[in-house]
Tab-separated table of C-alpha atoms in Angstrom:
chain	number	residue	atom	x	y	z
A	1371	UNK	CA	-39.661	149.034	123.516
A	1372	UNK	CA	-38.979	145.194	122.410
A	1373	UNK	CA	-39.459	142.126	123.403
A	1374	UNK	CA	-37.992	140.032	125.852
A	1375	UNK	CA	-37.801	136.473	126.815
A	1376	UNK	CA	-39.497	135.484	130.160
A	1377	UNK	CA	-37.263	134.399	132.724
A	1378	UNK	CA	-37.195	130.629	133.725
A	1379	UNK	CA	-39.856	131.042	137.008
A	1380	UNK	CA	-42.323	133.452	134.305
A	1381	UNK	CA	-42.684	130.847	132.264
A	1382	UNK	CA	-42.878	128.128	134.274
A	1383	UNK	CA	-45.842	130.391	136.242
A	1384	UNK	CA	-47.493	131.282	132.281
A	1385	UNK	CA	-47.814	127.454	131.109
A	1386	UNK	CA	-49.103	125.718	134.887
A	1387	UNK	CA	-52.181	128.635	134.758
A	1388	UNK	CA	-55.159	126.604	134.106
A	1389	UNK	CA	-59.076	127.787	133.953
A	1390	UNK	CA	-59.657	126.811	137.455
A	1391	UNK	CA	-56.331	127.871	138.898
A	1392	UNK	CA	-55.605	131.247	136.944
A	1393	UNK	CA	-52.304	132.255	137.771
A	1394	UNK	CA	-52.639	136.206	138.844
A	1395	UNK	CA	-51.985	138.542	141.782
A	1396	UNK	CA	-54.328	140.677	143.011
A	1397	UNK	CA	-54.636	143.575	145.434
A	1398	UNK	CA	-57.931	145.019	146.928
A	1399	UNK	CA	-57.362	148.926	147.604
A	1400	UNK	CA	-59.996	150.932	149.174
A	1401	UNK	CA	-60.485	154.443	148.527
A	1402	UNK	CA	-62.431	157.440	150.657
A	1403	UNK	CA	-65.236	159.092	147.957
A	1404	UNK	CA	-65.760	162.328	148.498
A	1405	UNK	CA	-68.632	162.347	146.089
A	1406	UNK	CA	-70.955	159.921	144.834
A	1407	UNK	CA	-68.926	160.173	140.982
A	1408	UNK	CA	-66.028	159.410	142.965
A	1409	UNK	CA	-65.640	155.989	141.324
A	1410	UNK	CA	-66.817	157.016	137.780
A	1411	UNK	CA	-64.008	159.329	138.108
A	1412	UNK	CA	-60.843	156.890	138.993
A	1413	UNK	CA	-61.937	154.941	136.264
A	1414	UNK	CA	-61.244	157.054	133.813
A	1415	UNK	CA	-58.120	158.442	135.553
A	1416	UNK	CA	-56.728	154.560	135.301
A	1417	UNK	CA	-57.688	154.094	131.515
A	1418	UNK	CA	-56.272	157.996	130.838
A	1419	UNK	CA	-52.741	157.072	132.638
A	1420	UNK	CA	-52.814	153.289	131.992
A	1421	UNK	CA	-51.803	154.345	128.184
A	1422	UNK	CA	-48.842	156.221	128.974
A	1423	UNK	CA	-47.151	152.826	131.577
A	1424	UNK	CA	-44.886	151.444	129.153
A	1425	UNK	CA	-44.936	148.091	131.193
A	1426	UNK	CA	-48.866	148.390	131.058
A	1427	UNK	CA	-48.926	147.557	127.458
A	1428	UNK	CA	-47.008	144.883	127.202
A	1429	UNK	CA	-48.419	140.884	125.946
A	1430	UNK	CA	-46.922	137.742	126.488
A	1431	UNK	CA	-46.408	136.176	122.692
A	1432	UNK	CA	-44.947	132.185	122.153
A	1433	UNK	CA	-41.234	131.746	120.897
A	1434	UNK	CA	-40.008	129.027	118.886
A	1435	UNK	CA	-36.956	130.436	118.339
A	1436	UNK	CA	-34.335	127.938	117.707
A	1437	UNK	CA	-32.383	128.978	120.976
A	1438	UNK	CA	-35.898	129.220	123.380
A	1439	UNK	CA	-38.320	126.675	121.696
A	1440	UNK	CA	-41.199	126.710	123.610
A	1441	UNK	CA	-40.613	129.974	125.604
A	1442	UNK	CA	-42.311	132.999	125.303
A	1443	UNK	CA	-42.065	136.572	125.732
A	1444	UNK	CA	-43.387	140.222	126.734
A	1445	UNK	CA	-43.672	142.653	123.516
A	1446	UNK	CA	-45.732	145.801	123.339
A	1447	UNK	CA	-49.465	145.101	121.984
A	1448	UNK	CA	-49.734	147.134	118.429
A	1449	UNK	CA	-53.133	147.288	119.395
A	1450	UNK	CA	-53.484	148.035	123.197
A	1451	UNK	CA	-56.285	149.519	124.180
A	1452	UNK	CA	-57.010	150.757	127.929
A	1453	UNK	CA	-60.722	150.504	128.011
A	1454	UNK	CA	-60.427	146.781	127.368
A	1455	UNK	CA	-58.690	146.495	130.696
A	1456	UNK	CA	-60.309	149.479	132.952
A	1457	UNK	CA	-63.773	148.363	133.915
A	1458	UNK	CA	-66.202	150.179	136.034
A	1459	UNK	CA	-69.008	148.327	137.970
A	1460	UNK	CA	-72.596	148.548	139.439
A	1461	UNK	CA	-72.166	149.695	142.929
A	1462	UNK	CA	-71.338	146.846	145.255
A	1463	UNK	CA	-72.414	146.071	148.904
A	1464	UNK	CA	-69.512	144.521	149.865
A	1465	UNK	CA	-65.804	144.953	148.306
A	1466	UNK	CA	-64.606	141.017	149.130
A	1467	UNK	CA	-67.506	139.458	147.486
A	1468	UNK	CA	-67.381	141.452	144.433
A	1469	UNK	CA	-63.582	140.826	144.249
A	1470	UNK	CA	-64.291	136.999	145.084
A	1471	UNK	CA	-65.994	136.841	141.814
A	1472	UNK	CA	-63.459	138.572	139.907
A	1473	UNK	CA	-60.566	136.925	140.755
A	1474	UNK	CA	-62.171	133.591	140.028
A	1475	UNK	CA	-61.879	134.707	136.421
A	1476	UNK	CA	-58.678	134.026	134.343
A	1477	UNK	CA	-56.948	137.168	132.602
A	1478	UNK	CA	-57.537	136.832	128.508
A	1479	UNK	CA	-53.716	135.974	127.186
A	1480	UNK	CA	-54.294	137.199	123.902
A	1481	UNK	CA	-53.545	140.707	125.294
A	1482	UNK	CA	-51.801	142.195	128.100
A	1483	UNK	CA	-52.474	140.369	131.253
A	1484	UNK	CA	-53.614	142.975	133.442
A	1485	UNK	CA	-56.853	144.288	134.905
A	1486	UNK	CA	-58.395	146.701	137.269
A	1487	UNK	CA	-61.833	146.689	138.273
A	1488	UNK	CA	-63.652	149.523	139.657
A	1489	UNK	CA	-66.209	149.224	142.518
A	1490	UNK	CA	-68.390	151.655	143.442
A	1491	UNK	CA	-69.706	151.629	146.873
A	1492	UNK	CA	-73.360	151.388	147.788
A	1493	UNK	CA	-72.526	153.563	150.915
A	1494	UNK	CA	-71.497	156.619	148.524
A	1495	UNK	CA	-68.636	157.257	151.022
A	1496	UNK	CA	-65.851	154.876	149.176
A	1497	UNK	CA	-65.232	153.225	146.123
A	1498	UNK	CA	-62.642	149.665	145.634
A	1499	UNK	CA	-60.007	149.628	142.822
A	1500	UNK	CA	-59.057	145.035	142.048
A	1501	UNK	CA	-55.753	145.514	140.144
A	1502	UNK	CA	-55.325	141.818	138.829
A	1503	UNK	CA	-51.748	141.208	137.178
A	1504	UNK	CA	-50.660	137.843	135.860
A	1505	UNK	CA	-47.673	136.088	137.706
A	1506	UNK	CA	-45.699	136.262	134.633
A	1507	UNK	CA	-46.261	139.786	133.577
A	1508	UNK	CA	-45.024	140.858	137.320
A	1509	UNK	CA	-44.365	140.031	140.901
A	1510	UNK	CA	-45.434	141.529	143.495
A	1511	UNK	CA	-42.642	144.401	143.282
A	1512	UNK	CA	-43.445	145.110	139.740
A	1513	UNK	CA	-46.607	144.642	140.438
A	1514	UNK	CA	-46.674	147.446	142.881
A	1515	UNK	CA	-44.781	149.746	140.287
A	1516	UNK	CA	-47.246	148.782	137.501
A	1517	UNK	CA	-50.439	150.085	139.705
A	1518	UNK	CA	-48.170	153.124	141.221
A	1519	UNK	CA	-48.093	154.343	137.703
A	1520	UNK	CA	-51.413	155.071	137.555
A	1521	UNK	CA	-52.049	156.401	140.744
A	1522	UNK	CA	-51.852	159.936	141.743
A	1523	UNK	CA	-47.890	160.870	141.595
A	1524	UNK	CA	-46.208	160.172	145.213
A	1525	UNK	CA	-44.367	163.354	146.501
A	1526	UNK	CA	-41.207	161.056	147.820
A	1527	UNK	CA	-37.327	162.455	148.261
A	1528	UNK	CA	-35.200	162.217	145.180
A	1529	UNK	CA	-33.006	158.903	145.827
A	1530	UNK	CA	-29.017	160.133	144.695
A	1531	UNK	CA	-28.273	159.544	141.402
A	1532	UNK	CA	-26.888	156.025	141.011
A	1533	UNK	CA	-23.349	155.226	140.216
A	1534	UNK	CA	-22.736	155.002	136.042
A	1535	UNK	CA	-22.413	151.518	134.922
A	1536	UNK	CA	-19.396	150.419	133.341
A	1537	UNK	CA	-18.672	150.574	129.874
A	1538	UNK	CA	-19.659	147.160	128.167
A	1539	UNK	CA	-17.117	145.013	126.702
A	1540	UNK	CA	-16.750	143.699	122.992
A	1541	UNK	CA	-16.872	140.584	121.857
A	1542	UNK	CA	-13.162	140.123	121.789
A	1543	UNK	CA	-12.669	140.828	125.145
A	1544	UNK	CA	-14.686	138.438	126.740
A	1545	UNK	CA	-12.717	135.889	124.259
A	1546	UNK	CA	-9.574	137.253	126.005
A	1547	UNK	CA	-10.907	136.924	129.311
A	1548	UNK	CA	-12.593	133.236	128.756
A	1549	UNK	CA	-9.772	130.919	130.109
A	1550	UNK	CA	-9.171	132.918	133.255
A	1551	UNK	CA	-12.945	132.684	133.863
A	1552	UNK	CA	-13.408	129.195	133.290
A	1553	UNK	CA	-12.739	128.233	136.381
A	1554	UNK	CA	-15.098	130.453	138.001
A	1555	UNK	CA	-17.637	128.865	135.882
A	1556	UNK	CA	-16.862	125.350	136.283
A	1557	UNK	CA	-17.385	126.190	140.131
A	1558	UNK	CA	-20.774	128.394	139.435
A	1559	UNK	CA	-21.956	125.345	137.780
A	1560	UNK	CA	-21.168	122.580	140.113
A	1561	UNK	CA	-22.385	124.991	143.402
A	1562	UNK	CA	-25.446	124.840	141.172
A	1563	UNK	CA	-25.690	121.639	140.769
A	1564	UNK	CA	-25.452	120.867	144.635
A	1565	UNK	CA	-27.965	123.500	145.361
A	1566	UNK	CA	-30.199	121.821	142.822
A	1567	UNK	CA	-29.304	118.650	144.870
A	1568	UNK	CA	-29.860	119.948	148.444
A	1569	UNK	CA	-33.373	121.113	147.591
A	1570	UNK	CA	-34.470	117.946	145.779
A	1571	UNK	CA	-33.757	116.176	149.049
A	1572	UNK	CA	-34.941	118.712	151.106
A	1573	UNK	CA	-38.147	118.114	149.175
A	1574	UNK	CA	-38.342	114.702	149.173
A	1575	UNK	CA	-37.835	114.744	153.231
A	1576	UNK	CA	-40.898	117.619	153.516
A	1577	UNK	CA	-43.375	115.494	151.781
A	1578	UNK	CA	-42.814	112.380	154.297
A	1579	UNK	CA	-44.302	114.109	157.060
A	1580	UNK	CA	-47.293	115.067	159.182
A	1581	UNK	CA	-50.554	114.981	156.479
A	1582	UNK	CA	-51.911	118.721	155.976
A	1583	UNK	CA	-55.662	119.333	156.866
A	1584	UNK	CA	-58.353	118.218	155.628
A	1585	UNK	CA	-59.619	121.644	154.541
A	1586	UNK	CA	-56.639	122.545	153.012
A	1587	UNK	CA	-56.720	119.672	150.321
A	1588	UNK	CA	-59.887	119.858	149.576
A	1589	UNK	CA	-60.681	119.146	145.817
A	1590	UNK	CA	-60.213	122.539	144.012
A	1591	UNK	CA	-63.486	124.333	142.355
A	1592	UNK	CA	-62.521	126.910	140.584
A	1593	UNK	CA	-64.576	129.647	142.548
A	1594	UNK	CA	-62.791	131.744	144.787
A	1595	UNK	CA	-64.245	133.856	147.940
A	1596	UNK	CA	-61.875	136.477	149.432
A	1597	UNK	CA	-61.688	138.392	152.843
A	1598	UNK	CA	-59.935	141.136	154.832
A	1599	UNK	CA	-58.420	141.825	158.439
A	1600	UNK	CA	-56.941	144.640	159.703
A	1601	UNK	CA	-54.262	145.078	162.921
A	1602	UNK	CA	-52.855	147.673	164.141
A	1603	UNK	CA	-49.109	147.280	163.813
A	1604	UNK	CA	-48.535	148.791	167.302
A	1605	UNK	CA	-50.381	145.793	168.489
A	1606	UNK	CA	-47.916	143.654	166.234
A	1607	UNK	CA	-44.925	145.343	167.733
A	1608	UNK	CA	-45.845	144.847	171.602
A	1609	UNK	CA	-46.037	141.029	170.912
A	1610	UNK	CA	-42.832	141.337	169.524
A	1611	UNK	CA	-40.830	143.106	171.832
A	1612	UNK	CA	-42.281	141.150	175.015
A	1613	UNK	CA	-41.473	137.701	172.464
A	1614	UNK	CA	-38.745	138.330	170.552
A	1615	UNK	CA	-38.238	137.573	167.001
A	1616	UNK	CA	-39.385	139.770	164.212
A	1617	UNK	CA	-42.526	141.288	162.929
A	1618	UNK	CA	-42.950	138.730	160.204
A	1619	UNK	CA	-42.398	136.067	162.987
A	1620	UNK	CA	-45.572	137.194	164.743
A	1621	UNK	CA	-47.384	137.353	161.275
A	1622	UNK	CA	-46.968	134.483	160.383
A	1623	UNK	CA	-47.649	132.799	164.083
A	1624	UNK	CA	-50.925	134.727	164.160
A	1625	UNK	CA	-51.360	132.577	161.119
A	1626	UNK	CA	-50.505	129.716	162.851
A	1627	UNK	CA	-52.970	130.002	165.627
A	1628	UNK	CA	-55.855	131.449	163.390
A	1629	UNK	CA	-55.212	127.966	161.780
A	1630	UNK	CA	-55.536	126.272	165.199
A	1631	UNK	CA	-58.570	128.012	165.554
A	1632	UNK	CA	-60.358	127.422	162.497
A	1633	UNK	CA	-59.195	123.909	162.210
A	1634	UNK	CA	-60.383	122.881	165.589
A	1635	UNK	CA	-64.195	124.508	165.032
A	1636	UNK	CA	-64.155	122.460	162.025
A	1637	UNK	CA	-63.421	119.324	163.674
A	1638	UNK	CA	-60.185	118.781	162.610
A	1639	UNK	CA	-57.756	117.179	165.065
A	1640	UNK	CA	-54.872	119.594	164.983
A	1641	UNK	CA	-52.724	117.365	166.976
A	1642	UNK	CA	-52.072	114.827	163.750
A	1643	UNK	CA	-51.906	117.617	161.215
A	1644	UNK	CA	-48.925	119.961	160.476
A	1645	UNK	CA	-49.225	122.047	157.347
A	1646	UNK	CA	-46.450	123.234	155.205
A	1647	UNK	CA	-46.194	126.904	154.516
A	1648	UNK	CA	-44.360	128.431	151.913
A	1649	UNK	CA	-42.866	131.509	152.668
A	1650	UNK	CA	-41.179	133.251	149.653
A	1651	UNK	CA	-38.488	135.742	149.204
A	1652	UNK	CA	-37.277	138.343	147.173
A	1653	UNK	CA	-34.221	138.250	145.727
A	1654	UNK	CA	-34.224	141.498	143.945
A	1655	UNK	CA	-31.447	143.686	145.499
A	1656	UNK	CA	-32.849	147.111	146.502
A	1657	UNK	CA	-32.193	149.948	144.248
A	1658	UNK	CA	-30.368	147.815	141.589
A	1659	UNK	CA	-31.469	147.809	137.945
A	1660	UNK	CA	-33.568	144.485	137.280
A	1661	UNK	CA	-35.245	142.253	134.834
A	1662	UNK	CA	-39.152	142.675	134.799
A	1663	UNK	CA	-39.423	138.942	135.592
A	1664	UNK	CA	-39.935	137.184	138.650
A	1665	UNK	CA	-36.788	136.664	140.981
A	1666	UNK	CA	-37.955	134.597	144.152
A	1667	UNK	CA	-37.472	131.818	146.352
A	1668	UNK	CA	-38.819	130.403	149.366
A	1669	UNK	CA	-38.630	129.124	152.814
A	1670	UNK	CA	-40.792	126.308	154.045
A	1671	UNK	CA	-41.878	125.683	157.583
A	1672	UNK	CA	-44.263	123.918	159.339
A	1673	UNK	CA	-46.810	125.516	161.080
A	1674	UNK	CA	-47.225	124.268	164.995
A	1675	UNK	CA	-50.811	124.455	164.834
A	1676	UNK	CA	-51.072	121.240	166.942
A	1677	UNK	CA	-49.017	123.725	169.474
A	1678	UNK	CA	-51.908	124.641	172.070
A	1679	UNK	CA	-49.668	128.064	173.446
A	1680	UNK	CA	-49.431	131.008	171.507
A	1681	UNK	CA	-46.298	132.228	172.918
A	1682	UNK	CA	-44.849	128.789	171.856
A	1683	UNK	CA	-46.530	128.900	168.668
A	1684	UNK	CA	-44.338	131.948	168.248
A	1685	UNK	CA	-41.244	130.603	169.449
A	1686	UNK	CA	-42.001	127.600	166.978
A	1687	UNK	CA	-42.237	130.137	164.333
A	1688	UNK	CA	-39.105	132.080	165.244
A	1689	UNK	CA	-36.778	129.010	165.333
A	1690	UNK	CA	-38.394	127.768	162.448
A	1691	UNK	CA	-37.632	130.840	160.523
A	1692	UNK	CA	-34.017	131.314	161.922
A	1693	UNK	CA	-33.247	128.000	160.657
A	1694	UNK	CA	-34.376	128.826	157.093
A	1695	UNK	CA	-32.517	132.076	156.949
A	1696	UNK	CA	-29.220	130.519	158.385
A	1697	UNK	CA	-29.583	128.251	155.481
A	1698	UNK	CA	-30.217	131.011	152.863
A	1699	UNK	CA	-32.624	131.299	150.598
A	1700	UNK	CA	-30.516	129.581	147.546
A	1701	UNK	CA	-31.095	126.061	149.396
A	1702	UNK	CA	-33.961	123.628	151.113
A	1703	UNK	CA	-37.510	122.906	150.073
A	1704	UNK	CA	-38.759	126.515	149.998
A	1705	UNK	CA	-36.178	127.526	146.982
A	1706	UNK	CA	-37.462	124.673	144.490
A	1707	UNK	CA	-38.459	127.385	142.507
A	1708	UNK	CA	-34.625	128.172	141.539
A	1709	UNK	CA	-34.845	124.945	139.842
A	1710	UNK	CA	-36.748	126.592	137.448
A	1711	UNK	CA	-33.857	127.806	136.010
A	1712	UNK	CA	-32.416	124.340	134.913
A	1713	UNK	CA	-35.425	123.211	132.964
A	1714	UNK	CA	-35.360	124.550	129.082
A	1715	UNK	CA	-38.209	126.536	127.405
A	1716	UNK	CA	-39.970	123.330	125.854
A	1717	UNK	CA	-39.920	121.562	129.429
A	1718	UNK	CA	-41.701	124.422	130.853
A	1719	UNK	CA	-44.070	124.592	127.746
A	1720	UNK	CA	-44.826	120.816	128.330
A	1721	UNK	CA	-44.443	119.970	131.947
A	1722	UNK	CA	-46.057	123.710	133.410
A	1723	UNK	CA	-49.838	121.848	134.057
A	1724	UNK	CA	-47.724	118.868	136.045
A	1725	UNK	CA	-45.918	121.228	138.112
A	1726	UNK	CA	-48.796	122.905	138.945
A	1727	UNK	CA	-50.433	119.653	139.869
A	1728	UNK	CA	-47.238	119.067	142.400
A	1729	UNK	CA	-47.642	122.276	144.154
A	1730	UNK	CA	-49.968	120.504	146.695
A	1731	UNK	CA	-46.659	117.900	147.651
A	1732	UNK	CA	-44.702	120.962	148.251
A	1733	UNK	CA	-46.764	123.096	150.834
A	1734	UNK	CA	-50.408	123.600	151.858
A	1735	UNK	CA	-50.564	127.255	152.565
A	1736	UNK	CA	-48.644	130.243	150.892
A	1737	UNK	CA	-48.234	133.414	153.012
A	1738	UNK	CA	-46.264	135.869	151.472
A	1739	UNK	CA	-45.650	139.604	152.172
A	1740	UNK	CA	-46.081	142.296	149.761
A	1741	UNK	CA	-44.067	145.591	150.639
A	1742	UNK	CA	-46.079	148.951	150.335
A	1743	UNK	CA	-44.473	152.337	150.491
A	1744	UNK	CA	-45.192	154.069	153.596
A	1745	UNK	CA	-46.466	157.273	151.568
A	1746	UNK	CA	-50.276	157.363	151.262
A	1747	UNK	CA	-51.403	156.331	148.003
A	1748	UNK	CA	-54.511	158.733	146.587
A	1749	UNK	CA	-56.640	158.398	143.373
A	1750	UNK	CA	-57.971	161.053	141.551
A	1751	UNK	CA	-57.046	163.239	145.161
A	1752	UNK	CA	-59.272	160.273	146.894
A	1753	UNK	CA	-57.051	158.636	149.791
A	1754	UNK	CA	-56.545	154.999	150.016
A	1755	UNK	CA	-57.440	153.504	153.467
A	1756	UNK	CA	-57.063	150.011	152.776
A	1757	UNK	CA	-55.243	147.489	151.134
A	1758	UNK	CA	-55.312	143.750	150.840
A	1759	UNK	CA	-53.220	141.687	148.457
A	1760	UNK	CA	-54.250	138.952	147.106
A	1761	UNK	CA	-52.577	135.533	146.327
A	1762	UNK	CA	-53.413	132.866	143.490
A	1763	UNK	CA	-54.251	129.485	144.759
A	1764	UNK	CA	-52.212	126.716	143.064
A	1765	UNK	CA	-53.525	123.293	142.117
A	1766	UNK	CA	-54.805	121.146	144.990
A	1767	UNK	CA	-54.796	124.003	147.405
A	1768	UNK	CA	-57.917	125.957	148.883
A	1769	UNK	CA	-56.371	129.171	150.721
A	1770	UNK	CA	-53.884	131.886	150.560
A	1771	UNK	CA	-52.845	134.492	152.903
A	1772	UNK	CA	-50.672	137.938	151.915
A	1773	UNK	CA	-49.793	140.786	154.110
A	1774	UNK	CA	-49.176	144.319	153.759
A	1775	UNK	CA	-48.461	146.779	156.139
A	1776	UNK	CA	-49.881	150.254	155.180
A	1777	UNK	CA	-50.015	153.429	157.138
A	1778	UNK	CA	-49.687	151.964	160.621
A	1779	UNK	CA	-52.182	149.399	159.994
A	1780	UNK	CA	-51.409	145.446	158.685
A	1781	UNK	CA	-53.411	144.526	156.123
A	1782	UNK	CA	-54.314	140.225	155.318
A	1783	UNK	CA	-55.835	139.636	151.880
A	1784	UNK	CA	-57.141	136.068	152.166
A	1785	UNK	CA	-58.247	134.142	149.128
A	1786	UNK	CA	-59.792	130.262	149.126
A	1787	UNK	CA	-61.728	127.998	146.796
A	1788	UNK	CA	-65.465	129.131	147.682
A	1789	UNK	CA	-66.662	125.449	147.793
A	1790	UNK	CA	-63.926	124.003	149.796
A	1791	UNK	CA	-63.468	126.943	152.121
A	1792	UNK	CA	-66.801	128.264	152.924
A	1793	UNK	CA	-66.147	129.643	155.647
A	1794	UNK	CA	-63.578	132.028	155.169
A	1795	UNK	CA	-64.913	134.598	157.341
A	1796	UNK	CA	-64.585	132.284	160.395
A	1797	UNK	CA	-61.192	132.348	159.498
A	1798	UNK	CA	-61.129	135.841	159.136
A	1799	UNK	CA	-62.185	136.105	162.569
A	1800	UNK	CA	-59.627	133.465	164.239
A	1801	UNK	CA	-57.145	135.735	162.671
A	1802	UNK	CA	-58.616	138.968	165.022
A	1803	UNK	CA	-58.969	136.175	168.046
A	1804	UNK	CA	-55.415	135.284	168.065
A	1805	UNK	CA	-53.697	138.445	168.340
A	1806	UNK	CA	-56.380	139.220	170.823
A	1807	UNK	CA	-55.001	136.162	172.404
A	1808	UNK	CA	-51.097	137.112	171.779
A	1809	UNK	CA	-52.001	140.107	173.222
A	1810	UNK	CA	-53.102	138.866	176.049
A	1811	UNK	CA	-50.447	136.747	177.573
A	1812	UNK	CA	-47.827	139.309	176.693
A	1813	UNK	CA	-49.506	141.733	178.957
A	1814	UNK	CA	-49.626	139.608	182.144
């Protein structure tokens, strides 16, 4: 295997990471024991397969290459070593705590940028795996094919064998070809540019409105506290078919109102506040070869919390999102990261901690969706029952909110800055309270 730059966005996530704002996903998976060695035993299962993931052995190295000064890139470590990234713990009380602490701390860059913690439960009845991967090593796709690797194997149907690609071209022929395809590139270059144009002034119109909350611009700490809900997506789907719109409408509006909720026990006047979320999106094509780098955009909508029906938060929500995905998700606010792609390797290098620093002028609360597979997913013959992904913060920004669905069940991994979000199991709880309450008006 050999190296390979890091795409625009990888980059761009590898030089804003800062000691109190590490840049790295997470994901919390909970596992049945069926024996008190039960954890002991994934552990070494994950440093025994962890040496045979090609992607699992991979570093991020600088590059001042003439034609990517500044940039940087994945090669395999010559001296990888599993044990320095499988840990086991002392048996832990309580799963969110333990991974509170642990995703607090930044992933060493001198080596591959990938962890997973092992946490033995007190009960004896279940153990907790923390996979932590860095932003620029993989997103959450990759991600999810990094930590599938060391699971047990997944009995899934053979997928037919793709189409062969074509045979590439010399040199010489793409000289041949140039002046009928200059054109086409004078065109891809100035749709870029107007894209690039669009969502500068989409961004400069989202930052003139409504102030976000207080308690979501809180000065940042550095600590981080995490916490878990589960639904029932059954419950998920009634709202939706008596509402409209689509599942991740309701997810997101049950954001919305847990927001409401929290907000308004803290004192906040939700009336005068309307927080941007950033929504992003994939824009890796399904069963398509791809680059191990990240490939996302965004939409960004403001969330009606100062909406006091949850039915219209909903419909908020749903005409919110419509608009965005009319629009696509090459143009508007959400897709400033695509402009990532226009700045060169040394502007990354140089301007990555003042990005960063912007994030907070661009949106106040990222909830993104993580796709699992609908298989179940066993350790060492152990079955996982939950799992919560987990979102970094950025700078000037004190919680996160991801969503799986697994199994029937949805999953929210919430992450804040300990000090500025305290109470992140109130929120957890406004989260349970307002699909009780969605819940409730659909079935009058």
């Amino acid at each position: 295997m050999t190296s390979d730059l890091l795409a625009p966005l990888d980059l761009a996530f590898w030089n804003m990471e800062s000691d109190r704002h590490p840049m790295h996903l997470g994901a919390l998976g909970v596992f049945a024991a069926h024996s008190p060695t039960a954890g002991a035993h994934a552990a070494d299962l994950l440093a025994t397969r962890a040496a045979a993931v090609p992607g699992l052995r991979l570093r991020i190295r600088d590059v001042w290459q003439p034609l990517a000064f500044g940039g940087a890139a994945r090669e395999p470590a010559p001296d990888f070593d599993p044990l320095d990234h499988v840990r086991l713990h002392a048996p832990a009380a309580d799963f969110h705590a333990a991974a509170g602490r642990l995703m607090e701390r930044p992933l060493e860059r001198g080596r591959p940028p990938w962890e997973a913690h092992v946490l033995p439960g007190e009960n004896g009845v279940s153990f907790a795996v923390l996979f932590k991967f860095h932003h620029a090593l993989a997103d959450g796709l990759r991600a999810l094919r990094l930590a599938a690797g060391v699971l047990d194997p997944m009995d899934v149907p053979e997928r037919a064998p793709r189409a062969a690609e074509p045979a590439p071209r010399g040199p010489l022929s793409d000289v041949r070809r140039l002046p009928g395809m200059l054109p086409g590139l004078v065109r891809g270059a100035l749709s870029d540019m107007g894209r690039a144009v669009d969502i500068g002034a989409s961004l400069a119109v989202s930052t003139l409105r409504m102030r976000p909350a207080s308690a979501l611009a809180a000065p940042a700490s550095g600590t981080r506290r995490t916490a878990g809900v589960v639904l029932d997506i059954d419950e998920v789907q009634r709202v939706r078919k008596t509402a409209g719109g689509t599942v991740n409408d309701v997810l997101i509006a049950v954001v919305a109102g847990a927001l409401r909720r929290w907000l308004d026990e803290r004192g906040d006047d939700c009336a005068a506040v309307a927080p941007r979320a950033l929504i992003p999106v994939s824009r890796r094509r399904p069963r398509t070869a791809q680059p191990p780098g990240n490939r996302l955009s965004g939409y960004l909508i403001r969330l009606p919390v100062d909406e006091p029906d949850p039915l219209g938060r909903l419909a908020a929500v749903r005409t919110a999102m419509v608009r965005n995905k009319d629009a696509g998700p090459d143009r508007g606010a959400g897709a400033v990261a695509l402009l990532a792609d226009h700045v060169p390797a040394l502007g990354h290098r140089l301007g990555g901690p003042l990005v960063g620093q912007a994030a907070r002028l661009w949106f106040d609360i990222l909830v993104t969706s993580v796709p699992l597979p609908g298989v179940g997913l066993r350790l060492g013959g152990q079955e996982l029952t939950e799992v919560y992904p987990l979102a970094p913060l950025a700078p000037g920004q004190s919680l996160a909110v991801a969503v799986s669905t697994y199994r029937g069940r949805v999953h929210y991994g919430l992450v804040a800055d300990a000090a500025a979000v305290p109470d992140l199991d109130r929120f957890a709880h406004a989260v349970t309270a307002e699909v009780a309450a969605l819940l409730a008006v659909c079935d009058r």
